[in-house]
PDB file of C-alpha atoms in Angstrom:
ATOM      1  CA  UNK A   2      -9.432  60.000  52.314  1.00  0.00           C
ATOM      2  CA  UNK A   3      -6.615  57.819  52.475  1.00  0.00           C
ATOM      3  CA  UNK A   4      -3.303  59.463  53.731  1.00  0.00           C
ATOM      4  CA  UNK A   5       0.068  58.707  51.630  1.00  0.00           C
ATOM      5  CA  UNK A   6       1.347  56.982  54.650  1.00  0.00           C
ATOM      6  CA  UNK A   7      -1.469  54.577  54.812  1.00  0.00           C
ATOM      7  CA  UNK A   8      -1.165  53.652  51.300  1.00  0.00           C
ATOM      8  CA  UNK A   9       2.539  53.010  52.315  1.00  0.00           C
ATOM      9  CA  UNK A  10       2.102  50.796  54.739  1.00  0.00           C
ATOM     10  CA  UNK A  11      -1.043  48.838  52.828  1.00  0.00           C
ATOM     11  CA  UNK A  12       1.426  48.189  50.318  1.00  0.00           C
ATOM     12  CA  UNK A  13       4.151  46.844  52.286  1.00  0.00           C
ATOM     13  CA  UNK A  14       1.502  44.385  53.400  1.00  0.00           C
ATOM     14  CA  UNK A  15       3.290  40.620  52.899  1.00  0.00           C
ATOM     15  CA  UNK A  16       1.841  38.671  49.720  1.00  0.00           C
ATOM     16  CA  UNK A  17      -0.441  36.157  49.707  1.00  0.00           C
ATOM     17  CA  UNK A  18       1.292  32.949  49.997  1.00  0.00           C
ATOM     18  CA  UNK A  19       0.713  30.449  47.281  1.00  0.00           C
ATOM     19  CA  UNK A  20      -1.937  28.316  46.769  1.00  0.00           C
ATOM     20  CA  UNK A  21      -0.993  24.938  47.899  1.00  0.00           C
ATOM     21  CA  UNK A  22      -0.160  22.043  45.584  1.00  0.00           C
ATOM     22  CA  UNK A  23      -3.032  19.562  44.659  1.00  0.00           C
ATOM     23  CA  UNK A  24      -3.516  16.606  47.016  1.00  0.00           C
ATOM     24  CA  UNK A  25      -1.352  13.704  46.378  1.00  0.00           C
ATOM     25  CA  UNK A  26      -4.150  11.542  47.095  1.00  0.00           C
ATOM     26  CA  UNK A  27      -5.564  12.343  43.537  1.00  0.00           C
ATOM     27  CA  UNK A  28      -3.323  11.733  40.888  1.00  0.00           C
ATOM     28  CA  UNK A  29      -3.675  12.071  37.092  1.00  0.00           C
ATOM     29  CA  UNK A  30      -5.451  10.027  35.205  1.00  0.00           C
ATOM     30  CA  UNK A  31      -3.525   7.105  33.806  1.00  0.00           C
ATOM     31  CA  UNK A  32      -3.352   6.622  29.904  1.00  0.00           C
ATOM     32  CA  UNK A  33      -5.697   4.576  28.453  1.00  0.00           C
ATOM     33  CA  UNK A  34      -4.362   1.237  27.737  1.00  0.00           C
ATOM     34  CA  UNK A  35      -3.773   0.671  24.342  1.00  0.00           C
ATOM     35  CA  UNK A  36      -5.538  -2.761  23.196  1.00  0.00           C
ATOM     36  CA  UNK A  37      -3.833  -5.969  21.951  1.00  0.00           C
ATOM     37  CA  UNK A  38      -4.458  -5.979  17.966  1.00  0.00           C
ATOM     38  CA  UNK A  39      -4.863  -9.705  17.059  1.00  0.00           C
ATOM     39  CA  UNK A  40      -5.549 -10.722  13.517  1.00  0.00           C
ATOM     40  CA  UNK A  41      -6.589 -13.970  12.032  1.00  0.00           C
ATOM     41  CA  UNK A  42      -5.212 -15.511   8.939  1.00  0.00           C
ATOM     42  CA  UNK A  43      -4.662 -18.656   6.934  1.00  0.00           C
ATOM     43  CA  UNK A  44      -2.838 -19.779   3.996  1.00  0.00           C
ATOM     44  CA  UNK A  45      -4.851 -18.940   0.893  1.00  0.00           C
ATOM     45  CA  UNK A  46      -4.550 -22.635  -0.797  1.00  0.00           C
ATOM     46  CA  UNK A  47      -6.127 -23.922   2.683  1.00  0.00           C
ATOM     47  CA  UNK A  48      -4.804 -24.017   6.305  1.00  0.00           C
ATOM     48  CA  UNK A  49      -5.913 -24.090   9.965  1.00  0.00           C
ATOM     49  CA  UNK A  50      -6.669 -20.413  11.077  1.00  0.00           C
ATOM     50  CA  UNK A  51      -3.484 -18.951  12.800  1.00  0.00           C
ATOM     51  CA  UNK A  52      -3.457 -15.604  15.130  1.00  0.00           C
ATOM     52  CA  UNK A  53      -0.662 -12.890  14.418  1.00  0.00           C
ATOM     53  CA  UNK A  54       0.134  -9.952  16.287  1.00  0.00           C
ATOM     54  CA  UNK A  55       2.706  -7.250  17.162  1.00  0.00           C
ATOM     55  CA  UNK A  56       4.259  -6.557  13.767  1.00  0.00           C
ATOM     56  CA  UNK A  57       4.821  -3.064  12.397  1.00  0.00           C
ATOM     57  CA  UNK A  58       5.213  -3.090   8.770  1.00  0.00           C
ATOM     58  CA  UNK A  59       4.558  -5.365   5.797  1.00  0.00           C
ATOM     59  CA  UNK A  60       7.982  -7.616   6.261  1.00  0.00           C
ATOM     60  CA  UNK A  61       7.403  -8.457  10.020  1.00  0.00           C
ATOM     61  CA  UNK A  62       3.765  -9.032   8.882  1.00  0.00           C
ATOM     62  CA  UNK A  63       4.878 -12.039   6.720  1.00  0.00           C
ATOM     63  CA  UNK A  64       7.350 -13.149   9.209  1.00  0.00           C
ATOM     64  CA  UNK A  65       4.733 -13.752  11.851  1.00  0.00           C
ATOM     65  CA  UNK A  66       2.152 -15.343   9.279  1.00  0.00           C
ATOM     66  CA  UNK A  67       5.153 -17.386   8.316  1.00  0.00           C
ATOM     67  CA  UNK A  68       6.177 -18.536  11.968  1.00  0.00           C
ATOM     68  CA  UNK A  69       2.373 -18.953  12.605  1.00  0.00           C
ATOM     69  CA  UNK A  70       2.462 -21.787   9.640  1.00  0.00           C
ATOM     70  CA  UNK A  71       5.855 -23.084   9.845  1.00  0.00           C
ATOM     71  CA  UNK A  72       6.868 -21.725   6.275  1.00  0.00           C
ATOM     72  CA  UNK A  73       9.790 -19.537   5.446  1.00  0.00           C
ATOM     73  CA  UNK A  74       8.771 -15.724   4.966  1.00  0.00           C
ATOM     74  CA  UNK A  75      10.019 -15.986   1.376  1.00  0.00           C
ATOM     75  CA  UNK A  76       7.333 -18.374   0.607  1.00  0.00           C
ATOM     76  CA  UNK A  77       4.796 -15.688   0.579  1.00  0.00           C
ATOM     77  CA  UNK A  78       3.980 -14.000  -2.390  1.00  0.00           C
ATOM     78  CA  UNK A  79       0.993 -11.756  -1.126  1.00  0.00           C
ATOM     79  CA  UNK A  80      -1.719 -11.216   1.158  1.00  0.00           C
ATOM     80  CA  UNK A  81      -5.161 -10.530   0.392  1.00  0.00           C
ATOM     81  CA  UNK A  82      -8.282  -9.344   2.955  1.00  0.00           C
ATOM     82  CA  UNK A  83     -11.235 -11.646   3.543  1.00  0.00           C
ATOM     83  CA  UNK A  84     -11.087 -13.639   0.128  1.00  0.00           C
ATOM     84  CA  UNK A  85      -8.846 -16.800  -0.279  1.00  0.00           C
ATOM     85  CA  UNK A  86      -9.279 -16.007  -3.934  1.00  0.00           C
ATOM     86  CA  UNK A  87      -6.497 -14.014  -6.236  1.00  0.00           C
ATOM     87  CA  UNK A  88      -8.721 -10.914  -6.217  1.00  0.00           C
ATOM     88  CA  UNK A  89      -6.742  -8.158  -6.599  1.00  0.00           C
ATOM     89  CA  UNK A  90      -9.451  -5.947  -5.609  1.00  0.00           C
ATOM     90  CA  UNK A  91      -8.917  -7.521  -2.098  1.00  0.00           C
ATOM     91  CA  UNK A  92      -4.877  -7.018  -1.865  1.00  0.00           C
ATOM     92  CA  UNK A  93      -3.892  -5.763   1.246  1.00  0.00           C
ATOM     93  CA  UNK A  94      -1.884  -2.976   0.653  1.00  0.00           C
ATOM     94  CA  UNK A  95      -0.812  -0.212   3.503  1.00  0.00           C
ATOM     95  CA  UNK A  96      -4.183  -0.364   5.768  1.00  0.00           C
ATOM     96  CA  UNK A  97      -5.828  -3.300   7.367  1.00  0.00           C
ATOM     97  CA  UNK A  98      -9.453  -3.391   8.888  1.00  0.00           C
ATOM     98  CA  UNK A  99      -8.968  -4.250  12.697  1.00  0.00           C
ATOM     99  CA  UNK A 100     -11.344  -7.280  12.190  1.00  0.00           C
ATOM    100  CA  UNK A 101     -10.183  -8.156   8.618  1.00  0.00           C
ATOM    101  CA  UNK A 102      -8.902 -11.781   7.840  1.00  0.00           C
ATOM    102  CA  UNK A 103      -5.801 -12.333   6.286  1.00  0.00           C
ATOM    103  CA  UNK A 104      -5.345 -14.973   3.529  1.00  0.00           C
ATOM    104  CA  UNK A 105      -1.429 -15.621   2.413  1.00  0.00           C
ATOM    105  CA  UNK A 106      -0.836 -16.770  -1.217  1.00  0.00           C
ATOM    106  CA  UNK A 107       2.277 -18.832  -1.169  1.00  0.00           C
ATOM    107  CA  UNK A 108       4.828 -19.996  -3.799  1.00  0.00           C
ATOM    108  CA  UNK A 109       3.412 -22.462  -5.993  1.00  0.00           C
ATOM    109  CA  UNK A 110       4.588 -23.413  -9.474  1.00  0.00           C
ATOM    110  CA  UNK A 111       7.388 -21.809 -11.690  1.00  0.00           C
ATOM    111  CA  UNK A 112       7.044 -21.499 -15.323  1.00  0.00           C
ATOM    112  CA  UNK A 113       8.682 -19.848 -17.951  1.00  0.00           C
ATOM    113  CA  UNK A 114       7.213 -17.974 -21.247  1.00  0.00           C
ATOM    114  CA  UNK A 115       8.854 -16.493 -24.184  1.00  0.00           C
ATOM    115  CA  UNK A 116       7.506 -13.106 -25.124  1.00  0.00           C
ATOM    116  CA  UNK A 117       8.166 -11.053 -28.430  1.00  0.00           C
ATOM    117  CA  UNK A 118       7.012  -7.223 -27.907  1.00  0.00           C
ATOM    118  CA  UNK A 119       5.721  -6.438 -30.780  1.00  0.00           C
ATOM    119  CA  UNK A 120       3.906  -3.160 -29.405  1.00  0.00           C
ATOM    120  CA  UNK A 121       5.717  -0.400 -27.078  1.00  0.00           C
ATOM    121  CA  UNK A 122       3.188  -1.769 -24.221  1.00  0.00           C
ATOM    122  CA  UNK A 123       2.887  -5.110 -23.113  1.00  0.00           C
ATOM    123  CA  UNK A 124      -0.334  -4.484 -21.138  1.00  0.00           C
ATOM    124  CA  UNK A 125       0.900  -5.262 -18.056  1.00  0.00           C
ATOM    125  CA  UNK A 126       0.113  -3.454 -14.663  1.00  0.00           C
ATOM    126  CA  UNK A 127       2.979  -4.374 -11.809  1.00  0.00           C
ATOM    127  CA  UNK A 128       2.823  -4.065  -8.270  1.00  0.00           C
ATOM    128  CA  UNK A 129       4.626  -5.348  -5.240  1.00  0.00           C
ATOM    129  CA  UNK A 130       4.297  -6.926  -1.599  1.00  0.00           C
ATOM    130  CA  UNK A 131       6.326  -4.294   0.045  1.00  0.00           C
ATOM    131  CA  UNK A 132       9.033  -7.468   0.938  1.00  0.00           C
ATOM    132  CA  UNK A 133      10.879  -7.974  -2.168  1.00  0.00           C
ATOM    133  CA  UNK A 134       8.398  -9.479  -4.879  1.00  0.00           C
ATOM    134  CA  UNK A 135       6.900  -8.037  -7.758  1.00  0.00           C
ATOM    135  CA  UNK A 136       3.944  -9.710  -9.301  1.00  0.00           C
ATOM    136  CA  UNK A 137       0.924  -8.540 -12.261  1.00  0.00           C
ATOM    137  CA  UNK A 138      -1.787  -6.911 -11.091  1.00  0.00           C
ATOM    138  CA  UNK A 139      -3.659  -6.294 -14.220  1.00  0.00           C
ATOM    139  CA  UNK A 140      -3.500  -7.889 -17.586  1.00  0.00           C
ATOM    140  CA  UNK A 141      -5.051  -5.336 -20.502  1.00  0.00           C
ATOM    141  CA  UNK A 142      -7.551  -7.071 -22.352  1.00  0.00           C
ATOM    142  CA  UNK A 143      -6.022  -7.404 -26.237  1.00  0.00           C
ATOM    143  CA  UNK A 144      -2.575  -6.959 -25.292  1.00  0.00           C
ATOM    144  CA  UNK A 145       0.380  -8.668 -25.839  1.00  0.00           C
ATOM    145  CA  UNK A 146       0.587 -10.508 -22.476  1.00  0.00           C
ATOM    146  CA  UNK A 147      -3.476 -11.034 -22.766  1.00  0.00           C
ATOM    147  CA  UNK A 148      -2.533 -13.497 -25.862  1.00  0.00           C
ATOM    148  CA  UNK A 149      -0.487 -15.429 -23.678  1.00  0.00           C
ATOM    149  CA  UNK A 150      -2.642 -17.872 -21.745  1.00  0.00           C
ATOM    150  CA  UNK A 151      -0.162 -19.131 -19.212  1.00  0.00           C
ATOM    151  CA  UNK A 152       0.567 -15.446 -17.779  1.00  0.00           C
ATOM    152  CA  UNK A 153      -2.149 -14.720 -15.101  1.00  0.00           C
ATOM    153  CA  UNK A 154      -2.853 -11.891 -12.767  1.00  0.00           C
ATOM    154  CA  UNK A 155      -1.210 -12.714  -9.647  1.00  0.00           C
ATOM    155  CA  UNK A 156       2.051 -14.444 -10.462  1.00  0.00           C
ATOM    156  CA  UNK A 157       5.490 -13.321  -9.331  1.00  0.00           C
ATOM    157  CA  UNK A 158       7.896 -12.101 -12.012  1.00  0.00           C
ATOM    158  CA  UNK A 159      10.909 -13.698 -10.628  1.00  0.00           C
ATOM    159  CA  UNK A 160      13.537 -12.976 -13.781  1.00  0.00           C
ATOM    160  CA  UNK A 161      13.480 -11.285 -16.732  1.00  0.00           C
ATOM    161  CA  UNK A 162      15.740 -12.912 -19.490  1.00  0.00           C
ATOM    162  CA  UNK A 163      17.433 -15.272 -16.736  1.00  0.00           C
ATOM    163  CA  UNK A 164      18.195 -11.966 -14.662  1.00  0.00           C
ATOM    164  CA  UNK A 165      16.691 -12.265 -11.038  1.00  0.00           C
ATOM    165  CA  UNK A 166      14.371  -9.237 -10.097  1.00  0.00           C
ATOM    166  CA  UNK A 167      13.501 -10.538  -6.690  1.00  0.00           C
ATOM    167  CA  UNK A 168      14.294  -7.414  -4.519  1.00  0.00           C
ATOM    168  CA  UNK A 169      13.582  -5.111  -6.908  1.00  0.00           C
ATOM    169  CA  UNK A 170      10.263  -2.381  -6.609  1.00  0.00           C
ATOM    170  CA  UNK A 171       7.523  -2.516  -8.781  1.00  0.00           C
ATOM    171  CA  UNK A 172       8.608   0.690 -10.599  1.00  0.00           C
ATOM    172  CA  UNK A 173      11.894  -1.069 -11.504  1.00  0.00           C
ATOM    173  CA  UNK A 174      10.212  -3.845 -12.827  1.00  0.00           C
ATOM    174  CA  UNK A 175       8.046  -1.583 -15.182  1.00  0.00           C
ATOM    175  CA  UNK A 176      10.858   0.031 -16.531  1.00  0.00           C
ATOM    176  CA  UNK A 177      12.990  -2.739 -17.179  1.00  0.00           C
ATOM    177  CA  UNK A 178       9.837  -4.099 -19.395  1.00  0.00           C
ATOM    178  CA  UNK A 179       9.352  -0.935 -20.913  1.00  0.00           C
ATOM    179  CA  UNK A 180      13.028  -0.707 -22.095  1.00  0.00           C
ATOM    180  CA  UNK A 181      13.370  -3.858 -23.829  1.00  0.00           C
ATOM    181  CA  UNK A 182      13.743  -3.595 -27.597  1.00  0.00           C
ATOM    182  CA  UNK A 183      11.051  -4.211 -29.812  1.00  0.00           C
ATOM    183  CA  UNK A 184      10.721  -7.343 -32.227  1.00  0.00           C
ATOM    184  CA  UNK A 185      13.322  -9.220 -30.162  1.00  0.00           C
ATOM    185  CA  UNK A 186      11.946 -12.182 -27.957  1.00  0.00           C
ATOM    186  CA  UNK A 187      12.375 -12.287 -24.134  1.00  0.00           C
ATOM    187  CA  UNK A 188      11.829 -15.060 -21.328  1.00  0.00           C
ATOM    188  CA  UNK A 189       9.635 -14.058 -18.022  1.00  0.00           C
ATOM    189  CA  UNK A 190      10.081 -16.644 -15.348  1.00  0.00           C
ATOM    190  CA  UNK A 191       6.642 -16.501 -13.379  1.00  0.00           C
ATOM    191  CA  UNK A 192       5.906 -18.068 -10.221  1.00  0.00           C
ATOM    192  CA  UNK A 193       1.977 -18.307  -9.384  1.00  0.00           C
ATOM    193  CA  UNK A 194       0.455 -18.699  -6.186  1.00  0.00           C
ATOM    194  CA  UNK A 195      -0.339 -22.016  -4.957  1.00  0.00           C
ATOM    195  CA  UNK A 196      -4.027 -22.653  -5.750  1.00  0.00           C
ATOM    196  CA  UNK A 197      -6.860 -24.603  -3.947  1.00  0.00           C
ATOM    197  CA  UNK A 198      -8.719 -27.114  -5.822  1.00  0.00           C
ATOM    198  CA  UNK A 199     -11.533 -24.569  -6.633  1.00  0.00           C
ATOM    199  CA  UNK A 200      -9.063 -22.237  -8.086  1.00  0.00           C
ATOM    200  CA  UNK A 201      -7.241 -24.051 -10.653  1.00  0.00           C
ATOM    201  CA  UNK A 202      -7.825 -22.569 -13.999  1.00  0.00           C
ATOM    202  CA  UNK A 203      -8.625 -19.357 -13.049  1.00  0.00           C
ATOM    203  CA  UNK A 204      -7.079 -16.718 -14.806  1.00  0.00           C
ATOM    204  CA  UNK A 205      -8.644 -13.422 -13.665  1.00  0.00           C
ATOM    205  CA  UNK A 206      -7.574 -11.051 -16.817  1.00  0.00           C
ATOM    206  CA  UNK A 207      -9.389  -8.138 -15.003  1.00  0.00           C
ATOM    207  CA  UNK A 208      -9.953  -5.330 -16.486  1.00  0.00           C
ATOM    208  CA  UNK A 209      -9.497  -1.910 -15.339  1.00  0.00           C
ATOM    209  CA  UNK A 210     -12.228  -1.336 -12.772  1.00  0.00           C
ATOM    210  CA  UNK A 211     -13.782   2.122 -11.215  1.00  0.00           C
ATOM    211  CA  UNK A 212     -12.278   1.929  -7.994  1.00  0.00           C
ATOM    212  CA  UNK A 213      -9.809   0.126  -6.053  1.00  0.00           C
ATOM    213  CA  UNK A 214     -11.524  -1.851  -2.824  1.00  0.00           C
ATOM    214  CA  UNK A 215     -10.326  -1.024   0.874  1.00  0.00           C
ATOM    215  CA  UNK A 216     -11.573  -3.206   2.604  1.00  0.00           C
ATOM    216  CA  UNK A 217     -12.125  -2.085   6.266  1.00  0.00           C
ATOM    217  CA  UNK A 218     -14.122  -2.908   9.218  1.00  0.00           C
ATOM    218  CA  UNK A 219     -15.778  -0.380  11.783  1.00  0.00           C
ATOM    219  CA  UNK A 220     -14.145   3.463  12.028  1.00  0.00           C
ATOM    220  CA  UNK A 221     -10.454   2.240  12.586  1.00  0.00           C
ATOM    221  CA  UNK A 222      -7.706   0.586  10.692  1.00  0.00           C
ATOM    222  CA  UNK A 223      -3.868  -0.714  10.866  1.00  0.00           C
ATOM    223  CA  UNK A 224      -1.927   1.676   8.888  1.00  0.00           C
ATOM    224  CA  UNK A 225       1.318  -0.089   7.798  1.00  0.00           C
ATOM    225  CA  UNK A 226       4.299   2.018   6.970  1.00  0.00           C
ATOM    226  CA  UNK A 227       7.280   1.440   5.491  1.00  0.00           C
ATOM    227  CA  UNK A 228       9.363   3.144   7.529  1.00  0.00           C
ATOM    228  CA  UNK A 229       8.372   3.893  11.235  1.00  0.00           C
ATOM    229  CA  UNK A 230       5.941   2.259  13.266  1.00  0.00           C
ATOM    230  CA  UNK A 231       2.105   0.946  12.491  1.00  0.00           C
ATOM    231  CA  UNK A 232      -0.642   3.406  13.710  1.00  0.00           C
ATOM    232  CA  UNK A 233      -4.039   2.704  14.436  1.00  0.00           C
ATOM    233  CA  UNK A 234      -6.137   5.483  12.081  1.00  0.00           C
ATOM    234  CA  UNK A 235      -9.834   6.327  11.289  1.00  0.00           C
ATOM    235  CA  UNK A 236     -10.868   5.215   8.016  1.00  0.00           C
ATOM    236  CA  UNK A 237      -9.711   7.509   5.233  1.00  0.00           C
ATOM    237  CA  UNK A 238     -12.198  10.376   4.548  1.00  0.00           C
ATOM    238  CA  UNK A 239     -14.523  10.214   1.295  1.00  0.00           C
ATOM    239  CA  UNK A 240     -11.619  12.881  -0.058  1.00  0.00           C
ATOM    240  CA  UNK A 241      -8.644  10.897   0.680  1.00  0.00           C
ATOM    241  CA  UNK A 242     -10.034   7.736  -0.729  1.00  0.00           C
ATOM    242  CA  UNK A 243     -10.949   9.741  -4.086  1.00  0.00           C
ATOM    243  CA  UNK A 244      -7.847  11.549  -4.249  1.00  0.00           C
ATOM    244  CA  UNK A 245      -6.065   7.843  -3.629  1.00  0.00           C
ATOM    245  CA  UNK A 246      -7.659   6.431  -6.238  1.00  0.00           C
ATOM    246  CA  UNK A 247      -7.202   9.308  -9.156  1.00  0.00           C
ATOM    247  CA  UNK A 248      -3.332   9.169  -7.917  1.00  0.00           C
ATOM    248  CA  UNK A 249      -3.216   5.327  -8.443  1.00  0.00           C
ATOM    249  CA  UNK A 250      -4.864   5.632 -11.894  1.00  0.00           C
ATOM    250  CA  UNK A 251      -2.150   8.013 -12.688  1.00  0.00           C
ATOM    251  CA  UNK A 252       0.530   5.803 -11.535  1.00  0.00           C
ATOM    252  CA  UNK A 253      -1.091   3.184 -13.794  1.00  0.00           C
ATOM    253  CA  UNK A 254      -0.589   5.111 -16.981  1.00  0.00           C
ATOM    254  CA  UNK A 255       2.331   6.751 -16.558  1.00  0.00           C
ATOM    255  CA  UNK A 256       4.412   4.175 -14.867  1.00  0.00           C
ATOM    256  CA  UNK A 257       2.875   0.774 -15.031  1.00  0.00           C
ATOM    257  CA  UNK A 258       2.023   0.390 -11.664  1.00  0.00           C
ATOM    258  CA  UNK A 259      -0.709   0.316  -9.228  1.00  0.00           C
ATOM    259  CA  UNK A 260       0.198   1.231  -5.220  1.00  0.00           C
ATOM    260  CA  UNK A 261      -2.588   2.450  -3.043  1.00  0.00           C
ATOM    261  CA  UNK A 262      -0.028   3.174  -0.054  1.00  0.00           C
ATOM    262  CA  UNK A 263       2.030   5.086  -2.496  1.00  0.00           C
ATOM    263  CA  UNK A 264      -0.911   7.152  -3.713  1.00  0.00           C
ATOM    264  CA  UNK A 265      -2.302   7.569  -0.397  1.00  0.00           C
ATOM    265  CA  UNK A 266       1.445   8.929   0.757  1.00  0.00           C
ATOM    266  CA  UNK A 267       1.361  11.363  -2.126  1.00  0.00           C
ATOM    267  CA  UNK A 268      -2.142  12.619  -0.895  1.00  0.00           C
ATOM    268  CA  UNK A 269      -0.962  13.048   2.532  1.00  0.00           C
ATOM    269  CA  UNK A 270       2.229  15.206   1.347  1.00  0.00           C
ATOM    270  CA  UNK A 271      -0.331  17.496  -0.926  1.00  0.00           C
ATOM    271  CA  UNK A 272      -2.178  18.186   2.643  1.00  0.00           C
ATOM    272  CA  UNK A 273       1.099  19.979   3.694  1.00  0.00           C
ATOM    273  CA  UNK A 274       1.730  22.232   0.449  1.00  0.00           C
ATOM    274  CA  UNK A 275      -0.006  25.143  -0.817  1.00  0.00           C
ATOM    275  CA  UNK A 276       1.105  25.265  -4.411  1.00  0.00           C
ATOM    276  CA  UNK A 277       2.289  22.520  -7.023  1.00  0.00           C
ATOM    277  CA  UNK A 278       6.108  23.798  -6.501  1.00  0.00           C
ATOM    278  CA  UNK A 279       6.084  23.157  -2.880  1.00  0.00           C
ATOM    279  CA  UNK A 280       4.351  19.779  -3.499  1.00  0.00           C
ATOM    280  CA  UNK A 281       7.009  18.976  -6.127  1.00  0.00           C
ATOM    281  CA  UNK A 282       9.819  19.573  -3.419  1.00  0.00           C
ATOM    282  CA  UNK A 283       7.969  17.777  -0.811  1.00  0.00           C
ATOM    283  CA  UNK A 284       7.656  14.775  -2.973  1.00  0.00           C
ATOM    284  CA  UNK A 285      11.404  14.997  -3.789  1.00  0.00           C
ATOM    285  CA  UNK A 286      12.269  15.011  -0.031  1.00  0.00           C
ATOM    286  CA  UNK A 287       9.953  11.984   0.845  1.00  0.00           C
ATOM    287  CA  UNK A 288       9.754   9.693  -2.334  1.00  0.00           C
ATOM    288  CA  UNK A 289      12.771  11.038  -3.769  1.00  0.00           C
ATOM    289  CA  UNK A 290      13.932   7.661  -5.235  1.00  0.00           C
ATOM    290  CA  UNK A 291      10.870   7.208  -7.768  1.00  0.00           C
ATOM    291  CA  UNK A 292      11.890  10.590  -9.764  1.00  0.00           C
ATOM    292  CA  UNK A 293       8.501  11.745 -10.422  1.00  0.00           C
ATOM    293  CA  UNK A 294       8.612  13.749 -13.828  1.00  0.00           C
ATOM    294  CA  UNK A 295       7.422  17.387 -13.732  1.00  0.00           C
ATOM    295  CA  UNK A 296       4.583  17.086 -15.882  1.00  0.00           C
ATOM    296  CA  UNK A 297       3.477  13.983 -13.578  1.00  0.00           C
ATOM    297  CA  UNK A 298       3.703  15.750 -10.383  1.00  0.00           C
ATOM    298  CA  UNK A 299       1.477  18.562 -12.041  1.00  0.00           C
ATOM    299  CA  UNK A 300      -1.166  16.034 -13.406  1.00  0.00           C
ATOM    300  CA  UNK A 301      -1.164  14.575  -9.490  1.00  0.00           C
ATOM    301  CA  UNK A 302      -1.537  17.858  -7.997  1.00  0.00           C
ATOM    302  CA  UNK A 303      -4.978  18.715 -10.253  1.00  0.00           C
ATOM    303  CA  UNK A 304      -6.422  15.237  -9.709  1.00  0.00           C
ATOM    304  CA  UNK A 305      -5.941  16.106  -5.975  1.00  0.00           C
ATOM    305  CA  UNK A 306      -7.624  19.081  -6.440  1.00  0.00           C
ATOM    306  CA  UNK A 307     -10.533  18.220  -8.355  1.00  0.00           C
ATOM    307  CA  UNK A 308     -11.094  15.102  -5.570  1.00  0.00           C
ATOM    308  CA  UNK A 309     -11.007  17.779  -3.192  1.00  0.00           C
ATOM    309  CA  UNK A 310     -13.790  19.648  -5.361  1.00  0.00           C
ATOM    310  CA  UNK A 311     -15.906  16.396  -6.046  1.00  0.00           C
ATOM    311  CA  UNK A 312     -16.127  16.007  -2.332  1.00  0.00           C
ATOM    312  CA  UNK A 313     -17.192  19.284  -1.345  1.00  0.00           C
TER     313      UNK A 313
END
């Protein structure tokens, strides 16, 4: 049996020295180098192919395209992906597939039309390019605007009754049009995209289609954000696409705008919340300038929940 003295002697032994540090001959692995993201681009009405890189948001994208072709960034009305046509289903929003081809639609002819508002709704759906221009994304069949042949999908709205709206967001323009008094004529100054020969005469009234197309290649896209740097992300999941489509439909019905990037931001916000009240508070902090009414927020929350159930 071990004596108390022996135990004390064993306890007094010197502690073991610490393990030696890793050999300097084995440095930690270097982080993977981020590949250069280079995109091909053309002017939609016809041009040589240019290459652009190093942009983090839509304004910087337009500046890069303008630099490539020797034009002013303000000449660009909007961009489409993988099609030179004025195709609103191919409209560049907040995401670009890493192999997408970007077509820039520039200012063409200016025209003025007089409109008399005989109904509450004009039949227009407005979106914007994220850089100061609001333009027509849809024209409802049988509407007031549908009966005016000079007005086309893709036309940028430059002024209402000679009041310039350049720099206004889509929801602000839609609100101005809603608030115009009935039975009084007003004037729209429009700028149509410059068109190639094979596009002349195209009107594209565009009835409501079941899905907002999101053209991507591979499994990654470049996500452009209005604030902060662009990021390379996985292609949105089935739930994210379906929820964003439903929210975009609600934006159109409530506010007269289409904005896939705004819809996507609202879906992202919902993931961080567990109740409609918490969702409303988060929307106020992230998108307070829109001042969404309570009933709209409730419908958005419900639509996102329905999308989640539908996608399993």
